[in-house]
Amino acid sequence: CSTVTQSLLGFAKHIDIRFETIPLDQVIKQVLVFLGKESEYRRIKVNLVVQDNLSPIESDVGQVEQVFLNIINNAFDAVDDGGRIDIELFADGSDMVSVRVADDGYGISEENLKHIFDPFFSTKGEKGSGLGLSITYGIVQKLGGRLDVKSKKGEGSTFTVTLPVKKRETSFSNEEKDIEGIAGR
């Protein structure tokens, strides 16, 4: 099991990154188009707010899409029909851009919050593999960013992804390569 876990988590780290200049708001809009039918069918209100003159970022478009598809899809899973998801893009200083995804869903208990980045940990039962957030966390780190979460049971969750405007060279120590390093402990 440990070998399989390390291989799966290593997958996110060993994908070659192709940096290009990308407007982050366009990536988010593409993800929302992909989830548009579900939003319409379930009457989920999605609000997107983009700060004026937001800088594009130098990153890997495929990996950035994967990050936000995972996070926004999780928000969809967390809200009831008729729920609400707010997405805000804003500058975080002069060298970072943040995307905050907040839902009014069922939230995450304090105990489960400690484990959401652990491989194979899922609150979705048979519906989830428990790899989405673990892999997402690894991708965000590889891109030189950070992933923060705030949640309270019954009050929804807020995930904030902060990515550098300019590409950064990242190197991982042996400790970060192990499962606990990836899981954010």
Short mmCIF file of C-alpha atoms in Angstrom, two decimals:
data_model
loop_
_atom_site.label_atom_id
_atom_site.label_comp_id
_atom_site.label_asym_id
_atom_site.label_seq_id
_atom_site.Cartn_x
_atom_site.Cartn_y
_atom_site.Cartn_z
CA CYS A 1 0.00 0.00 0.00
CA SER A 2 2.83 2.38 0.88
CA THR A 3 4.53 1.77 -2.46
CA VAL A 4 1.32 2.40 -4.38
CA THR A 5 0.66 5.56 -2.39
CA GLN A 6 4.15 6.93 -2.98
CA SER A 7 3.88 6.14 -6.70
CA LEU A 8 0.54 7.92 -7.02
CA LEU A 9 1.74 10.96 -5.13
CA GLY A 10 4.97 10.95 -7.07
CA PHE A 11 2.88 11.19 -10.22
CA ALA A 12 2.00 14.79 -9.40
CA LYS A 13 5.66 15.62 -8.78
CA HIS A 14 7.16 13.99 -11.85
CA ILE A 15 4.93 15.45 -14.50
CA ASP A 16 7.04 17.75 -16.62
CA ILE A 17 5.96 21.34 -16.22
CA ARG A 18 5.64 23.52 -19.31
CA PHE A 19 5.53 27.11 -18.20
CA GLU A 20 3.59 29.63 -20.23
CA THR A 21 1.82 32.90 -19.51
CA ILE A 22 -1.80 32.20 -18.64
CA PRO A 23 -4.67 34.43 -17.55
CA LEU A 24 -5.91 32.66 -14.44
CA ASP A 25 -9.44 33.99 -14.83
CA GLN A 26 -9.69 32.22 -18.20
CA VAL A 27 -8.63 28.91 -16.62
CA ILE A 28 -11.33 29.29 -13.95
CA LYS A 29 -13.94 30.18 -16.58
CA GLN A 30 -13.01 27.04 -18.57
CA VAL A 31 -13.46 24.88 -15.48
CA LEU A 32 -16.84 26.53 -14.85
CA VAL A 33 -17.92 25.83 -18.44
CA PHE A 34 -17.05 22.18 -17.85
CA LEU A 35 -19.22 22.16 -14.71
CA GLY A 36 -21.93 24.38 -16.20
CA LYS A 37 -24.57 21.73 -16.82
CA GLU A 38 -24.32 20.43 -13.25
CA SER A 39 -24.61 23.99 -11.94
CA GLU A 40 -27.69 24.58 -14.05
CA TYR A 41 -29.31 21.22 -13.25
CA ARG A 42 -28.71 21.53 -9.50
CA ARG A 43 -29.46 25.29 -9.41
CA ILE A 44 -26.07 26.03 -7.82
CA LYS A 45 -25.29 29.74 -7.91
CA VAL A 46 -21.66 30.36 -8.84
CA ASN A 47 -20.31 33.88 -8.38
CA LEU A 48 -17.00 34.78 -9.98
CA VAL A 49 -15.25 37.99 -8.98
CA VAL A 50 -11.97 38.92 -10.66
CA GLN A 51 -9.88 41.83 -9.43
CA ASP A 52 -9.36 44.46 -12.13
CA ASN A 53 -6.00 44.31 -13.92
CA LEU A 54 -5.08 40.96 -12.39
CA SER A 55 -1.66 39.85 -13.62
CA PRO A 56 -1.46 36.64 -15.67
CA ILE A 57 0.77 33.96 -14.18
CA GLU A 58 3.64 31.91 -15.57
CA SER A 59 2.62 28.32 -14.92
CA ASP A 60 1.57 25.04 -16.48
CA VAL A 61 -1.97 25.42 -17.81
CA GLY A 62 -2.80 21.71 -17.61
CA GLN A 63 -1.74 21.40 -14.00
CA VAL A 64 -3.45 24.65 -13.01
CA GLU A 65 -6.66 23.40 -14.66
CA GLN A 66 -6.37 20.13 -12.73
CA VAL A 67 -5.97 21.99 -9.43
CA PHE A 68 -9.06 24.10 -9.94
CA LEU A 69 -11.14 21.33 -11.45
CA ASN A 70 -10.48 19.27 -8.29
CA ILE A 71 -11.19 22.12 -5.87
CA ILE A 72 -14.28 23.48 -7.63
CA ASN A 73 -15.65 19.98 -8.23
CA ASN A 74 -15.24 19.29 -4.49
CA ALA A 75 -17.20 22.48 -3.77
CA PHE A 76 -19.98 21.22 -6.06
CA ASP A 77 -19.98 17.91 -4.17
CA ALA A 78 -20.22 19.73 -0.83
CA VAL A 79 -23.24 21.93 -1.57
CA ASP A 80 -26.88 20.95 -1.69
CA ASP A 81 -29.03 21.68 -4.72
CA GLY A 82 -29.65 25.43 -4.73
CA GLY A 83 -26.32 26.04 -2.96
CA ARG A 84 -23.80 28.77 -3.54
CA ILE A 85 -20.12 28.86 -4.52
CA ASP A 86 -18.14 32.10 -4.53
CA ILE A 87 -14.86 32.28 -6.44
CA GLU A 88 -12.62 35.31 -6.06
CA LEU A 89 -9.33 36.02 -7.87
CA PHE A 90 -7.08 38.70 -6.44
CA ALA A 91 -3.48 39.85 -6.18
CA ASP A 92 -1.70 38.72 -3.03
CA GLY A 93 1.13 41.21 -2.87
CA SER A 94 3.03 42.05 -6.03
CA ASP A 95 4.29 38.57 -6.80
CA MET A 96 1.38 36.21 -6.01
CA VAL A 97 -2.18 35.67 -7.20
CA SER A 98 -4.81 33.96 -5.07
CA VAL A 99 -8.01 32.14 -5.94
CA ARG A 100 -10.48 31.72 -3.09
CA VAL A 101 -13.22 29.12 -3.56
CA ALA A 102 -15.88 29.32 -0.83
CA ASP A 103 -18.97 27.14 -0.63
CA ASP A 104 -21.99 27.10 1.67
CA GLY A 105 -21.91 23.31 1.86
CA TYR A 106 -21.75 20.89 4.73
CA GLY A 107 -18.23 21.83 5.80
CA ILE A 108 -15.48 19.65 7.19
CA SER A 109 -15.22 18.60 10.82
CA GLU A 110 -12.15 19.67 12.77
CA GLU A 111 -11.01 16.03 13.00
CA ASN A 112 -11.39 15.42 9.23
CA LEU A 113 -9.74 18.74 8.40
CA LYS A 114 -6.49 17.34 9.81
CA HIS A 115 -6.54 14.57 7.19
CA ILE A 116 -7.94 16.06 3.98
CA PHE A 117 -4.55 16.08 2.24
CA ASP A 118 -3.75 12.51 3.31
CA PRO A 119 -3.75 10.01 0.45
CA PHE A 120 -6.88 7.85 0.29
CA PHE A 121 -8.68 9.91 2.93
CA SER A 122 -12.19 10.74 1.76
CA THR A 123 -15.41 11.91 3.33
CA LYS A 124 -17.32 10.93 0.17
CA GLY A 125 -17.57 7.22 0.92
CA GLU A 126 -17.71 5.11 -2.25
CA LYS A 127 -17.87 8.27 -4.39
CA GLY A 128 -14.32 9.47 -3.70
CA SER A 129 -10.87 7.94 -4.08
CA GLY A 130 -9.22 10.20 -1.51
CA LEU A 131 -6.53 11.23 -3.99
CA GLY A 132 -7.89 14.50 -5.39
CA LEU A 133 -6.78 16.88 -2.65
CA SER A 134 -3.58 14.96 -2.00
CA ILE A 135 -2.52 15.24 -5.63
CA THR A 136 -3.80 18.83 -5.82
CA TYR A 137 -1.66 19.76 -2.83
CA GLY A 138 1.41 18.23 -4.50
CA ILE A 139 0.78 20.09 -7.77
CA VAL A 140 0.33 23.43 -6.01
CA GLN A 141 3.61 22.93 -4.15
CA LYS A 142 5.38 21.92 -7.36
CA LEU A 143 4.16 25.13 -9.00
CA GLY A 144 5.65 27.14 -6.13
CA GLY A 145 2.35 27.97 -4.47
CA ARG A 146 0.40 27.14 -1.36
CA LEU A 147 -3.02 25.70 -0.58
CA ASP A 148 -4.92 26.80 2.52
CA VAL A 149 -8.28 25.64 3.81
CA LYS A 150 -10.74 26.89 6.39
CA SER A 151 -13.88 25.00 7.22
CA LYS A 152 -16.41 24.46 9.93
CA LYS A 153 -18.91 21.63 10.04
CA GLY A 154 -22.29 22.87 8.82
CA GLU A 155 -20.94 26.23 7.63
CA GLY A 156 -19.09 25.45 4.41
CA SER A 157 -15.46 25.50 3.35
CA THR A 158 -13.02 27.95 1.81
CA PHE A 159 -10.00 26.77 -0.17
CA THR A 160 -7.43 29.36 -1.18
CA VAL A 161 -4.80 28.58 -3.81
CA THR A 162 -1.97 31.10 -4.03
CA LEU A 163 0.37 30.88 -7.01
CA PRO A 164 3.39 32.94 -8.02
CA VAL A 165 3.03 35.41 -10.89
CA LYS A 166 6.49 34.45 -12.18
CA LYS A 167 7.69 30.86 -12.30
CA ARG A 168 9.83 29.70 -9.42
CA GLU A 169 12.33 26.93 -9.35
CA THR A 170 11.31 24.47 -6.66
CA SER A 171 13.26 21.61 -5.28
CA PHE A 172 11.95 19.09 -2.83
CA SER A 173 13.91 17.71 0.08
CA ASN A 174 13.76 14.03 0.96
CA GLU A 175 11.35 14.85 3.78
CA GLU A 176 8.95 16.56 1.37
CA LYS A 177 9.03 13.55 -0.91
CA ASP A 178 7.55 11.28 1.70
CA ILE A 179 3.82 10.93 2.16
CA GLU A 180 3.65 13.08 5.26
CA GLY A 181 5.41 15.93 3.47
CA ILE A 182 2.89 15.78 0.65
CA ALA A 183 -0.03 15.51 3.06
CA GLY A 184 0.86 18.86 4.53
CA ARG A 185 1.68 17.81 8.05
#
